[in-house]
Coordinates of C-alpha atoms and ligand atoms in Angstrom, one line a residue:
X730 CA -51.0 -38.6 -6.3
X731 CA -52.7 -35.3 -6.0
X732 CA -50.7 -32.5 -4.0
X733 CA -52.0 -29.5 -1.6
X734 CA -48.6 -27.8 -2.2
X735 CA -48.0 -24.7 -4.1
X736 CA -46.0 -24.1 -6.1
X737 CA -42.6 -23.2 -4.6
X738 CA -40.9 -20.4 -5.7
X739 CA -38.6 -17.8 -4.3
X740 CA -39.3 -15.1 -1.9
X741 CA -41.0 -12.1 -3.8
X742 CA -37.8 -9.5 -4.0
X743 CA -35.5 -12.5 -3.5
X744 CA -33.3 -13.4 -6.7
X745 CA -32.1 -16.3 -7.9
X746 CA -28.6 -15.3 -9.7
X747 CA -28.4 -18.0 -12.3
X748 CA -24.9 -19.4 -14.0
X749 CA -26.0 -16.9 -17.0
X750 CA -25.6 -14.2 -15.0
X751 CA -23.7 -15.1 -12.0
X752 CA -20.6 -15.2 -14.0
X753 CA -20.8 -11.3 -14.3
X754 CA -21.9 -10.6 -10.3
X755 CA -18.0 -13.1 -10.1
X756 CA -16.0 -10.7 -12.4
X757 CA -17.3 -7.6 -10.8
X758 CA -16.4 -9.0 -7.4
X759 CA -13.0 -9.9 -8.8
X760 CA -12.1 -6.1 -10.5
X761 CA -13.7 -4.9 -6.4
X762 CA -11.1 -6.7 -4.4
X763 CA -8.6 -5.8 -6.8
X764 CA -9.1 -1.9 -6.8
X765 CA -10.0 -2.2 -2.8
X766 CA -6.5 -4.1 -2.6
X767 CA -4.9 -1.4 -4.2
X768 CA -6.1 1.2 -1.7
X769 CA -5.3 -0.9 1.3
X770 CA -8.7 -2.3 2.0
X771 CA -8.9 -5.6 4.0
X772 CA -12.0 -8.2 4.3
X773 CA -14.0 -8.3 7.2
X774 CA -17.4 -10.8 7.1
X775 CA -20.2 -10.1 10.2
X776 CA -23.2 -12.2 10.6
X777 CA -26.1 -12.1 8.6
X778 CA -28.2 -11.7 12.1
X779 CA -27.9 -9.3 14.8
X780 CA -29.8 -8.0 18.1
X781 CA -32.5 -5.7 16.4
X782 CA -31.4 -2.9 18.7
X783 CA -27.9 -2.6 17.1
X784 CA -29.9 -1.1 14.0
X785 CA -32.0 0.7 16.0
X786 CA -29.6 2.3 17.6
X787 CA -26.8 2.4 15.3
X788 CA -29.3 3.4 11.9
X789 CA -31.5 5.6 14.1
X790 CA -35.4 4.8 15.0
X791 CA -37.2 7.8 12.8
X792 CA -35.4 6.4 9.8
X793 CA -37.0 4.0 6.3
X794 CA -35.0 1.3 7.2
X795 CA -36.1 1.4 10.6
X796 CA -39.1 2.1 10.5
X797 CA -40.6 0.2 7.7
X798 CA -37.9 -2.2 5.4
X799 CA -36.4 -4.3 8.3
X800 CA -37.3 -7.8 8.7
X801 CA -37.0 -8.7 12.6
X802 CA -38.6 -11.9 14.0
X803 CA -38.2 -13.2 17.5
X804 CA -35.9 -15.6 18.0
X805 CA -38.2 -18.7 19.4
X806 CA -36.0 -19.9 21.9
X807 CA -35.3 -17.1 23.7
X808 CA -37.0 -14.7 23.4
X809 CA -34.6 -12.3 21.5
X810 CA -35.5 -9.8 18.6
X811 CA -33.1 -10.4 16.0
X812 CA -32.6 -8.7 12.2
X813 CA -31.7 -9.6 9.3
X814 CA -29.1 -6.8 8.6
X815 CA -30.4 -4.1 6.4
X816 CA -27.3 -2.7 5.9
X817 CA -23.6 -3.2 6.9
X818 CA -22.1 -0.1 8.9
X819 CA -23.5 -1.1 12.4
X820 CA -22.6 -4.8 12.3
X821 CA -18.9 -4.0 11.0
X822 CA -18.3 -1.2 14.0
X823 CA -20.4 -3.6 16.6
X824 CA -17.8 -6.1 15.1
X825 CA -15.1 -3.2 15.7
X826 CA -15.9 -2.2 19.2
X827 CA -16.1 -6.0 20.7
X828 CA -13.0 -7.4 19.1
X829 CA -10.8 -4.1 19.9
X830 CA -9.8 -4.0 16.5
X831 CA -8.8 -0.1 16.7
X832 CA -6.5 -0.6 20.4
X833 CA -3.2 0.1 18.1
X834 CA -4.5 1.7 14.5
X835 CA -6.9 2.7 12.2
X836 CA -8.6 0.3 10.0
X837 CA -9.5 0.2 6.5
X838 CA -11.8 -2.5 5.8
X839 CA -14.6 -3.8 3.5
X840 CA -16.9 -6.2 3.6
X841 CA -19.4 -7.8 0.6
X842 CA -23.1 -9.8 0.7
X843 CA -26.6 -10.1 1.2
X844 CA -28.5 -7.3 2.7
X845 CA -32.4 -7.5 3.4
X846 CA -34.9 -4.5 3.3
X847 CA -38.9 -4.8 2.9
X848 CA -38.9 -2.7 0.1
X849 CA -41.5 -2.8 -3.3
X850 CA -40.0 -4.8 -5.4
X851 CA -38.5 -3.0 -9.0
X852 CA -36.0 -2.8 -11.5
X853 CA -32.9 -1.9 -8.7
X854 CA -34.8 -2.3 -5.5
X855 CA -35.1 -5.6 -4.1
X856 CA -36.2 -7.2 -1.3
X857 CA -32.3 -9.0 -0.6
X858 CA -29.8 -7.7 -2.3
X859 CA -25.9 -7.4 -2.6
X860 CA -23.8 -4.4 -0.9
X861 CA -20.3 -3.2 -1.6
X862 CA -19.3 -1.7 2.1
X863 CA -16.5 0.3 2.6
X864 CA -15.4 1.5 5.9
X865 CA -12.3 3.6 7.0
X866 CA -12.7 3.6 10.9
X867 CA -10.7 5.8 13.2
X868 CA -9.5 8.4 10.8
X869 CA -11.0 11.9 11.0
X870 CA -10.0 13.0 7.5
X871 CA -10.8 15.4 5.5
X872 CA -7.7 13.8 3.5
X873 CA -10.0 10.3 3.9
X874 CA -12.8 11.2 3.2
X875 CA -11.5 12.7 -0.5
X876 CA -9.1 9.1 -0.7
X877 CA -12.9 7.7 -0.6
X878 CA -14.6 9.3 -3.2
X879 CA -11.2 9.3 -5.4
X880 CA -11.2 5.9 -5.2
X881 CA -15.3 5.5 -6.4
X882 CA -14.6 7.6 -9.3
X883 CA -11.2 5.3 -10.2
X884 CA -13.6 2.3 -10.3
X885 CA -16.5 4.0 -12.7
X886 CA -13.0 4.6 -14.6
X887 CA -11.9 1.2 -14.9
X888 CA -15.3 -0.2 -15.2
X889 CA -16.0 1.3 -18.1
X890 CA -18.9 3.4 -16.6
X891 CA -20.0 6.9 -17.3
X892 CA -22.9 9.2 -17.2
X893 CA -22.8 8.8 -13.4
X894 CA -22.3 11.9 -11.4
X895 CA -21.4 13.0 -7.8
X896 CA -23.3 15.1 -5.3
X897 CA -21.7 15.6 -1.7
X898 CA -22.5 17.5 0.9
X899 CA -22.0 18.8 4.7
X900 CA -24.5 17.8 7.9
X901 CA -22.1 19.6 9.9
X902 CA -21.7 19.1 13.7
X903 CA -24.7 18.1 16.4
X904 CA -24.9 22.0 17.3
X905 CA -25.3 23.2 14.0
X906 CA -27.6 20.1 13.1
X907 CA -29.9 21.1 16.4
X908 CA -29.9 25.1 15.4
X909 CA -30.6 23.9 12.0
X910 CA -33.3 21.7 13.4
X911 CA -34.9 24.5 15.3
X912 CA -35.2 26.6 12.2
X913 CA -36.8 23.9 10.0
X914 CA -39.2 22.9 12.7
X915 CA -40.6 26.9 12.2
X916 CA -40.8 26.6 8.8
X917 CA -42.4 23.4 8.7
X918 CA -44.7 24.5 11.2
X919 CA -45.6 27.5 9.2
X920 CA -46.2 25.3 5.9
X921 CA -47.9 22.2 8.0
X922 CA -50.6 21.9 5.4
X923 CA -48.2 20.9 2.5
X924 CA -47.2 18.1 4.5
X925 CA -48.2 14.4 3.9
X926 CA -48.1 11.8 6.6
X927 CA -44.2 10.7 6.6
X928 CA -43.4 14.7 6.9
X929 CA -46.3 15.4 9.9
X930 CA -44.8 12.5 11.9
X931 CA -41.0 13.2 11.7
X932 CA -41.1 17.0 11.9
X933 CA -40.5 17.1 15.7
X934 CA -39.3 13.4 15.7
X935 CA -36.5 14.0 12.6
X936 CA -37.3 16.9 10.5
X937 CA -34.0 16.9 8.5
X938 CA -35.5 14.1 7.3
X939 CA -38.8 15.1 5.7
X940 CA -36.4 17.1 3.6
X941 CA -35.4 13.4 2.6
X942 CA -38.8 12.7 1.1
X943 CA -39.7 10.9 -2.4
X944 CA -42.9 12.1 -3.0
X945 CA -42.4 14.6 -5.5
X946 CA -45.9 17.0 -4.0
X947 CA -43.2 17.8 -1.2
X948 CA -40.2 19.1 -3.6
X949 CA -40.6 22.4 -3.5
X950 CA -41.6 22.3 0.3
X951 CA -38.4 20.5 0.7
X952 CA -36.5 23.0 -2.4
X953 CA -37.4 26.2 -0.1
X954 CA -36.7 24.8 3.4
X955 CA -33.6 26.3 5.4
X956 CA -30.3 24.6 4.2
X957 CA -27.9 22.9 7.2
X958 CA -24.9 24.3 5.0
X959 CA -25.5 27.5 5.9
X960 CA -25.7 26.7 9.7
X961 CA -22.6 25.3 9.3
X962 CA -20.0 26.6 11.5
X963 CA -16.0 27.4 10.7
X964 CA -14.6 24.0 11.3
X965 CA -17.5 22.3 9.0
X966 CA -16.7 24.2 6.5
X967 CA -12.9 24.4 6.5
X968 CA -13.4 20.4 6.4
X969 CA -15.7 20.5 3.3
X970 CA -13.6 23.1 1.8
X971 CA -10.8 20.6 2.0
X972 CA -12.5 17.8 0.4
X973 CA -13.9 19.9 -2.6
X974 CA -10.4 20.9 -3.0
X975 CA -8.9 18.2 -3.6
X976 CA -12.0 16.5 -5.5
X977 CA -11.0 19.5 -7.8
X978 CA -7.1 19.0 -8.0
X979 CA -8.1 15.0 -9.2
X980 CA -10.3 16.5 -12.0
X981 CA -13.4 15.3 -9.9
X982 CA -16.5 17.1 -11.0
X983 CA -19.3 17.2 -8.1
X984 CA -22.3 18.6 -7.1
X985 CA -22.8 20.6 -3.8
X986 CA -26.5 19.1 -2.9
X987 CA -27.4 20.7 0.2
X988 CA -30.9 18.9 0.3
X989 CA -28.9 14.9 0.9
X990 CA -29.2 14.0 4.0
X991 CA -28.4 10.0 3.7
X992 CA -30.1 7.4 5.6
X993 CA -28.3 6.9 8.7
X994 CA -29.1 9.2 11.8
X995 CA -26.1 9.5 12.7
X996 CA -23.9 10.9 9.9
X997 CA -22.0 14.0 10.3
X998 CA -19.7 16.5 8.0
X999 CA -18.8 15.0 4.9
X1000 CA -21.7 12.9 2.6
X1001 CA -21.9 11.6 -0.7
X1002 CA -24.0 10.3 -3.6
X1003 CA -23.1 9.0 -7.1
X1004 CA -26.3 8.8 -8.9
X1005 CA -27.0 8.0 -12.8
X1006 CA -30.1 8.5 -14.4
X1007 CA -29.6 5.1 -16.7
X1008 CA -31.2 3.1 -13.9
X1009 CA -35.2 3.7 -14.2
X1010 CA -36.5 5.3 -10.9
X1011 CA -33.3 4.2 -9.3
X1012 CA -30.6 7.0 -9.2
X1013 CA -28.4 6.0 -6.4
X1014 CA -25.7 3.5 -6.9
X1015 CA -23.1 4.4 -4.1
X1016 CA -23.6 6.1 -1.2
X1017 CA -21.7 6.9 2.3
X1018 CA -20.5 9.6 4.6
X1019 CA -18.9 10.3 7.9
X1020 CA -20.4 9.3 10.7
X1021 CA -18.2 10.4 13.7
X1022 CA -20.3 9.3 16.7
X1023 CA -21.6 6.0 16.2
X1024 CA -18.9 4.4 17.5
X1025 CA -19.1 5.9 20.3
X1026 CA -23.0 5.4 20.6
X1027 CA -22.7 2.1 20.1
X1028 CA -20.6 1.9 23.3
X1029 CA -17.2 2.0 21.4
X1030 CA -14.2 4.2 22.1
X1031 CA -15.1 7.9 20.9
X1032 CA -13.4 7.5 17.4
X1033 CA -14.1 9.1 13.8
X1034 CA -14.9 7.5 10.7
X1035 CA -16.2 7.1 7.4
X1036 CA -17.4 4.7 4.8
X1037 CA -19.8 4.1 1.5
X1038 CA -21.7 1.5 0.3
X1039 CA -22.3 0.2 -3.4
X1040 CA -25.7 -1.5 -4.7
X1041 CA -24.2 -4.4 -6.6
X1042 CA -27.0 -5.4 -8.5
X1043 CA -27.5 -1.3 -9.5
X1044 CA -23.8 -1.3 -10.1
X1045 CA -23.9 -4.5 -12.2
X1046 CA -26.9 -3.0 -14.0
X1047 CA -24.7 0.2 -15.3
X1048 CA -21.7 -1.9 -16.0
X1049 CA -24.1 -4.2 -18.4
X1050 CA -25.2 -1.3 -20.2
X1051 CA -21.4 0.4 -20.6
X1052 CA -19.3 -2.9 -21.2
X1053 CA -19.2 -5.8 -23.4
X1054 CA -19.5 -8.9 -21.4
X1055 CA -18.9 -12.2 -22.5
X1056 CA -20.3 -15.8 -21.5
X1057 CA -17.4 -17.5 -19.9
X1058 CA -16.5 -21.4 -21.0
X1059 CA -17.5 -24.0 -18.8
X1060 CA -14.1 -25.8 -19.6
X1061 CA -10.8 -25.3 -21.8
X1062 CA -10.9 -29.2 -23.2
X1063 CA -13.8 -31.0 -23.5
X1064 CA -13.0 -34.9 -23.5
X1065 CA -15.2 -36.9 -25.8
X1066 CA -15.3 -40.6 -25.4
X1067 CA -17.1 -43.9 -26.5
X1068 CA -16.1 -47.2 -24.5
X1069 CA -15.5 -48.2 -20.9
X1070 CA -11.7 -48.3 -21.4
X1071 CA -11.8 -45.3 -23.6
X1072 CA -13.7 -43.7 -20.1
X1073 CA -11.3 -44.6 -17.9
X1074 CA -8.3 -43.4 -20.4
X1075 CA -10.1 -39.8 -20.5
X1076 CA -9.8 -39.7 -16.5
X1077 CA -6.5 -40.6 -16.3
X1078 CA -5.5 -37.7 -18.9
X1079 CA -8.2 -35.2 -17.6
X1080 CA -6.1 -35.9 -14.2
X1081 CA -3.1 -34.7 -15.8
X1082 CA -3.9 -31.6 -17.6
X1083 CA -5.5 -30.4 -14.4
X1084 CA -2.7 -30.7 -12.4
X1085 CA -1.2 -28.4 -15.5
X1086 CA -3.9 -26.2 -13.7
X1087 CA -5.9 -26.5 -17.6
X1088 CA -9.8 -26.7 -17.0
X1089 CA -11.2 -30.3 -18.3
X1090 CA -14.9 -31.4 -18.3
X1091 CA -15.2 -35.1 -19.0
X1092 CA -18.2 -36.1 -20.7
X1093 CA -20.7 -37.8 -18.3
X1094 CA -23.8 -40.5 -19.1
X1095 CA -24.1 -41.9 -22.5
X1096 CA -24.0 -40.3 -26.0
X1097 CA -22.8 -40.7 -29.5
X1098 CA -19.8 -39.3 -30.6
X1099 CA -22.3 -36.3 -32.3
X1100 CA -24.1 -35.3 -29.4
X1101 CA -20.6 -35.4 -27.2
X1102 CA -19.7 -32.9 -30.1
X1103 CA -22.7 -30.8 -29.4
X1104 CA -22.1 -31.0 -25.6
X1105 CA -18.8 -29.9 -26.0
X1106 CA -19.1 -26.6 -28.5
X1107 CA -21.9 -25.7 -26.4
X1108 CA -19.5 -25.7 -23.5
X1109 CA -17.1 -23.2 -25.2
X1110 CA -14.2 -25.5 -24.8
X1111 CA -11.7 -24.5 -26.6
X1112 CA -10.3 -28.1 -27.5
X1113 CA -12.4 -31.8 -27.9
X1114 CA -10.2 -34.8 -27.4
X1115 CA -11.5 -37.7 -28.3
X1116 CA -10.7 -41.1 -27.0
X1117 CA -12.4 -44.4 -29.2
X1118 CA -10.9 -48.1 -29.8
X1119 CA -8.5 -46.5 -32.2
X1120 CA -6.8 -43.9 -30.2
X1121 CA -6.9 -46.4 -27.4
X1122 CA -4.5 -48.8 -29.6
X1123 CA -2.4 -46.2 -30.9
X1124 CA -2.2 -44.7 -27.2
X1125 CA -2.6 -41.3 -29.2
X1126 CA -5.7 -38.8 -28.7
X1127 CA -7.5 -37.2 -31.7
X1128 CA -7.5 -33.4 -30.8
X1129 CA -9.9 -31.0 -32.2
X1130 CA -9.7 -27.3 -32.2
X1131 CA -13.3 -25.5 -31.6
X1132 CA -13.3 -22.5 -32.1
X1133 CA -10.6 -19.7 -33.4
X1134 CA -8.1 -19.3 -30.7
X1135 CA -7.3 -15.7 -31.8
X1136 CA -8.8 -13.2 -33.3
X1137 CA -9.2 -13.8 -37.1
X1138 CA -7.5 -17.3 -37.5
X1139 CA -9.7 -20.2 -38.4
X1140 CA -9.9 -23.3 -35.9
X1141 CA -8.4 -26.2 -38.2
X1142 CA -11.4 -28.3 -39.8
X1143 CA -8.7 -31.4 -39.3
X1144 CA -8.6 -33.5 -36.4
X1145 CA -4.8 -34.5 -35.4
X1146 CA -3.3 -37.0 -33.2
X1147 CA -1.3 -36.4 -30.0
X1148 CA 0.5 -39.2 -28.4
X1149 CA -0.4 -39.6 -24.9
X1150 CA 2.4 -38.2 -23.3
X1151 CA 3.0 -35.4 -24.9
X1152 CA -0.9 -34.3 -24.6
X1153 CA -0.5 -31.7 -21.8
X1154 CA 2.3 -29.8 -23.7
X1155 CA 0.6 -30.0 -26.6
X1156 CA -3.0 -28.6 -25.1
X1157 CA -0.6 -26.0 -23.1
X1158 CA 1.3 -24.5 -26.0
X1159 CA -1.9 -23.9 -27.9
X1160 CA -4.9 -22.8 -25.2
X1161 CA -5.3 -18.9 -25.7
X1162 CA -4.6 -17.6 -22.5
X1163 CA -7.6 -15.3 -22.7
X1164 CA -10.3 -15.4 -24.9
Ligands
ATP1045 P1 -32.5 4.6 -2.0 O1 -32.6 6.0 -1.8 O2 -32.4 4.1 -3.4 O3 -33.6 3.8 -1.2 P2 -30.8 4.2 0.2 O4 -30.4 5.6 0.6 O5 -31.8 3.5 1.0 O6 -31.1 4.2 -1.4 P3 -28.3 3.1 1.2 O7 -28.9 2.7 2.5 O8 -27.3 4.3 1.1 O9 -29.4 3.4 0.1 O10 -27.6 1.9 0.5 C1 -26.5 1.9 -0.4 C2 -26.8 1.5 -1.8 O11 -27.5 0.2 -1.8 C3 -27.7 2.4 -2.5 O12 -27.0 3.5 -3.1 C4 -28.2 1.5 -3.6 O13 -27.3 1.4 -4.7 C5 -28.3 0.2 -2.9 N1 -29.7 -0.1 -2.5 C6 -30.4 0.4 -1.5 N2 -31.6 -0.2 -1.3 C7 -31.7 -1.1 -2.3 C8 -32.6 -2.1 -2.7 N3 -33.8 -2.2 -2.0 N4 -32.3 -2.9 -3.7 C9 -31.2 -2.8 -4.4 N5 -30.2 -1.9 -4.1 C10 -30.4 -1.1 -3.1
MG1046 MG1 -33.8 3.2 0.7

């Protein structure tokens, strides 16, 4: 039979994580709950979906992700323009405002998955991809905001990473973001033949961000432009003092870049960049700010906050290239067996040293006693126990050590027997913990 069909592959953009690799995107998630654990941070999981006005809104119209990376469809039932979130902040404080969740406190929370953007697809810029967000909603800092970026530059530490550097800045308050606004709208206007076609349509619409640009023809336009710090008034920068203070007691070295704006619209005072040149044409692996009105804009309770997010594929990227990783077994004991009652034997004792809480793969389908070998060193296991007509009778298992079970010493070449009931003790007393 002849077929019309293609093909079928995956979404350009869209990985596949394989077991090869998904193993490391597991441990990395592991080592992030535990550090956000440490600092108080609690889950939080929104939907995937949302009205495509909560980003419009919440992310700001004249913005990339708005404007060009969002993938909205209309939902053919009703009617309704929905999208695929292209980020986390809005959904968590939507989630925020209409559960009430700040009535009696403050909340630190995080929350971890899938994000979607229409982006060109490269080496650290995907079409879905993984975010790390972090949000601290309802304090006003500048203590938090400093707990924040502690707390990033804890994780490069324990992760093994370096050459990775931070940038913050200030966007100040709306009044000092609209006289800065008035000023760069001049000096745009007087150097309107240097711009390309992003910069001509956002200059009245959102000029602070043609200072935002990529395209490097623009950097010096973009180099000379009036700075927002120094529009900053006394408050804004008694709040950023504070911060670069105490980035300075922890032995935090940063970067005052007064050119970062950050994507959202609606971020205010404090903002923040790691970035690492050992990611191609990528330099951004965590990003956030403070972002003091959108709760309010999104209908919520006028409340402060502040929150980053992490590129988890960038991240994991970095951590490759600065840490050893190892594959991890499939199993601890591999059970290798020939004969129907030799089959059921290796279930029954599988049984039991799992509820030791010891990992057991049983072999499945047919195969000699050499390719059950072969199965089982390619599994990693640590131990083979073999079950035939012999062990049956003797109701003892042969055990065979695989591999060296620490560093140095030589697995045994000899098989050994283990009665029955003493196999779980036996396997127990001599699995290496961690290999
Ligand atoms: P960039 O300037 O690289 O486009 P961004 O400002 O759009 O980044 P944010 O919206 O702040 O990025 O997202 C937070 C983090 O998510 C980034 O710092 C980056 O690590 C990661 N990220 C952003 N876009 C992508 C993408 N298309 N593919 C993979 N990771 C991404
Ligand atoms: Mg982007």
């Amino acid at each position: 039979m002849t077929s019309d069909f293609k093909k079928l592959a995956a979404i350009r953009g869209m990985n596949d994580v394989l077991p090869d690799d998904s193993y490391a995107f597991e441990a990395l998630e592991a080592i992030l709950r535990g550090w956000l654990a440490r600092y108080g941070y609690l889950n939080m999981r929104t939907p995937v979906l949302e009205h495509t006005r909560l980003f419009t809104r919440g992310i700001g119209e004249v913005t990339d992700i708005v404007e060009k990376e969002m993938y909205t469809f209309v939902d053919r039932l009703n009617g309704d323009s929905l999208t695929m979130r292209p980020e986390f902040t809005a959904g968590v404080v939507r989630a925020a405002i209409e559960h009430n969740l700040l009535y009696d406190r403050a909340r630190r929370v995080y929350t971890l998955g899938p994000v979607f953007r229409h982006e060109r697809p490269q080496r650290g810029r995907y079409r879905q991809f993984h975010q790390l967000d972090v949000e601290a909603l309802g304090f006003a800092g500048p203590d938090i905001d400093a707990e924040l970026i502690e707390m990033t530059a804890r994780l490069w530490r324990e992760l093994g990473i370096d050459g990775i550097e931070l940038e913050i800045n200030s966007l100040g308050q709306l009044p000092e973001r609209q006289a800065h606004r008035a000023a760069l709208i001049k000096y745009l206007e007087s150097r309107r033949q240097e711009l390309d076609e992003d910069g001509l349509r956002r200059m009245y619409t959102n000029p602070l961000r043609v200072l935002d640009t990529k395209n490097p023809a623009m950097q010096e336009l973009a180099n000379e432009a009036p700075k927002l710090f120094d529009f900053l008034g006394a408050g804004s920068r008694e709040h950023f003092d504070a911060v670069c203070q105490r980035l300075e007691r922890a032995g935090i070295a940063y970067r005052i870049n007064p050119r970062m704006v950050r994507g959202l619209d609606y971020y205010n005072l404090t903002v923040f960049e790691w970035v690492t040149d050992k990611l191609g044409a990528q330099a951004t692996v965590c990003g956030g700010g403070r972002y003091d009105g959108l709760i309010e804009l999104l209908g919520g309770k006028p409340a402060p906050a502040i929150g980053f997010a992490i590129g988890m594929e960038r991240l994991l990227d970095l951590w490759g290239q600065c840490a050893e990783l190892s594959r991890p077994a499939e199993c601890q004991v591999y059970m290798i067996h020939q004969g129907s009652s030799a089959a059921s034997q290796a279930v029954v004792l599988a049984e039991q040293l799992r509820d030791a809480n010891i990992s057991v793969i049983v072999h499945a389908g047919p195969g000699s006693f050499k390719a059950q070998f072969k199965r089982a060193d390619a599994s990693l296991a640590q131990i083979a126990v073999i079950l035939g007509e012999q062990e049956l009778e003797s109701r003892q298992a042969s055990v065979k050590h695989l591999r060296a079970t620490q560093l140095g010493q030589q697995p045994p070449e000899q098989q050994r027997s283990v009665a029955f009931d003493q196999l779980v003790t036996y396997i127990q007393a001599n699995l290496e913990q961690e290999v």
